[in-house]
Amino acid sequence: MYAVSALLIILTILILIGIYLYFRNRARKKALKEKYGRVPSHTELYFEEYFDEMIESWDLLKKEEVEDWVDKMEVRLDGVSEDLEELKANRETIDNKLDKVESRLNKMESKKQGR
């Protein structure tokens, strides 16, 4: 008698757990369908949750970060190019001044030797 009632209690508990798990799974699938428009696989959900951590731990870069780095690098390269052009212009000015100084020195040496 006690065995039958214990069996009924256990069976009732199992049925209630089964009903709970069914509705929980159904609600989960409904929520996923609302969020993604479909029910993604376990692997897709795993990667979505842990993707940032994997990228960070493997020292990888996301596409957006690479594009941002490229944009910043182009700006830096443009700045360096402008600096190089300025240096070239300054070099020409300095070369001209040095040529004048050298010609003056040559004139002074030739006068000194001519005495």
PDB file of N, CA and C in Angstrom, residues 2 14 24 29 31 37 44 48 51 53 64-65 69 74 77 83 89 98 106 108 113:
ATOM      1  N   TYR A   2       1.883   1.246   0.900  1.00  0.00           N
ATOM      2  CA  TYR A   2       2.791   2.392   0.933  1.00  0.00           C
ATOM      3  C   TYR A   2       3.617   2.457  -0.353  1.00  0.00           C
ATOM      4  N   LEU A  14       7.564  13.182 -11.383  1.00  0.00           N
ATOM      5  CA  LEU A  14       8.223  13.048 -12.686  1.00  0.00           C
ATOM      6  C   LEU A  14       7.393  13.686 -13.800  1.00  0.00           C
ATOM      7  N   ARG A  24       9.397  25.045 -20.329  1.00  0.00           N
ATOM      8  CA  ARG A  24      10.631  25.843 -20.249  1.00  0.00           C
ATOM      9  C   ARG A  24      11.367  25.827 -21.585  1.00  0.00           C
ATOM     10  N   LYS A  29      12.807  28.400 -26.764  1.00  0.00           N
ATOM     11  CA  LYS A  29      12.817  28.417 -28.229  1.00  0.00           C
ATOM     12  C   LYS A  29      12.039  29.619 -28.764  1.00  0.00           C
ATOM     13  N   ALA A  31      11.681  32.534 -27.232  1.00  0.00           N
ATOM     14  CA  ALA A  31      12.508  33.724 -26.996  1.00  0.00           C
ATOM     15  C   ALA A  31      13.639  33.816 -28.015  1.00  0.00           C
ATOM     16  N   GLY A  37      15.007  35.407 -35.071  1.00  0.00           N
ATOM     17  CA  GLY A  37      14.173  35.078 -36.220  1.00  0.00           C
ATOM     18  C   GLY A  37      14.194  33.593 -36.544  1.00  0.00           C
ATOM     19  N   GLU A  44      26.276  28.082 -32.231  1.00  0.00           N
ATOM     20  CA  GLU A  44      26.130  29.509 -32.530  1.00  0.00           C
ATOM     21  C   GLU A  44      25.942  30.322 -31.258  1.00  0.00           C
ATOM     22  N   GLU A  48      28.475  33.168 -29.759  1.00  0.00           N
ATOM     23  CA  GLU A  48      27.963  34.511 -29.498  1.00  0.00           C
ATOM     24  C   GLU A  48      28.278  34.945 -28.067  1.00  0.00           C
ATOM     25  N   PHE A  51      32.540  34.803 -27.745  1.00  0.00           N
ATOM     26  CA  PHE A  51      33.379  35.267 -28.842  1.00  0.00           C
ATOM     27  C   PHE A  51      34.364  36.342 -28.393  1.00  0.00           C
ATOM     28  N   GLU A  53      35.593  36.950 -25.460  1.00  0.00           N
ATOM     29  CA  GLU A  53      36.632  36.378 -24.593  1.00  0.00           C
ATOM     30  C   GLU A  53      37.642  35.578 -25.407  1.00  0.00           C
ATOM     31  N   GLU A  64      36.193  45.280 -37.172  1.00  0.00           N
ATOM     32  CA  GLU A  64      36.010  46.706 -36.908  1.00  0.00           C
ATOM     33  C   GLU A  64      37.284  47.330 -36.335  1.00  0.00           C
ATOM     34  N   GLU A  65      37.970  46.593 -35.469  1.00  0.00           N
ATOM     35  CA  GLU A  65      39.214  47.101 -34.883  1.00  0.00           C
ATOM     36  C   GLU A  65      40.298  47.242 -35.941  1.00  0.00           C
ATOM     37  N   TRP A  69      42.089  50.624 -37.107  1.00  0.00           N
ATOM     38  CA  TRP A  69      43.552  50.731 -37.111  1.00  0.00           C
ATOM     39  C   TRP A  69      44.046  51.205 -38.479  1.00  0.00           C
ATOM     40  N   GLU A  74      46.344  55.349 -41.926  1.00  0.00           N
ATOM     41  CA  GLU A  74      46.338  56.205 -43.113  1.00  0.00           C
ATOM     42  C   GLU A  74      46.517  57.669 -42.711  1.00  0.00           C
ATOM     43  N   LEU A  77      50.155  58.088 -41.818  1.00  0.00           N
ATOM     44  CA  LEU A  77      50.993  58.081 -43.015  1.00  0.00           C
ATOM     45  C   LEU A  77      50.874  59.395 -43.773  1.00  0.00           C
ATOM     46  N   ASP A  83      55.224  65.694 -43.408  1.00  0.00           N
ATOM     47  CA  ASP A  83      56.487  66.005 -42.732  1.00  0.00           C
ATOM     48  C   ASP A  83      57.675  65.800 -43.668  1.00  0.00           C
ATOM     49  N   ALA A  89      61.711  70.351 -48.462  1.00  0.00           N
ATOM     50  CA  ALA A  89      61.761  71.782 -48.745  1.00  0.00           C
ATOM     51  C   ALA A  89      62.818  72.455 -47.865  1.00  0.00           C
ATOM     52  N   LEU A  98      74.111  76.454 -47.425  1.00  0.00           N
ATOM     53  CA  LEU A  98      75.448  75.855 -47.315  1.00  0.00           C
ATOM     54  C   LEU A  98      76.273  76.120 -48.561  1.00  0.00           C
ATOM     55  N   ASN A 106      85.322  79.661 -50.066  1.00  0.00           N
ATOM     56  CA  ASN A 106      86.249  79.491 -51.186  1.00  0.00           C
ATOM     57  C   ASN A 106      86.820  80.833 -51.625  1.00  0.00           C
ATOM     58  N   MET A 108      87.115  83.490 -49.697  1.00  0.00           N
ATOM     59  CA  MET A 108      88.029  83.949 -48.625  1.00  0.00           C
ATOM     60  C   MET A 108      89.354  83.208 -48.731  1.00  0.00           C
ATOM     61  N   GLN A 113      95.100  83.151 -50.138  1.00  0.00           N
ATOM     62  CA  GLN A 113      96.211  82.528 -50.864  1.00  0.00           C
ATOM     63  C   GLN A 113      96.817  83.518 -51.862  1.00  0.00           C
TER      64      GLN A 113
END
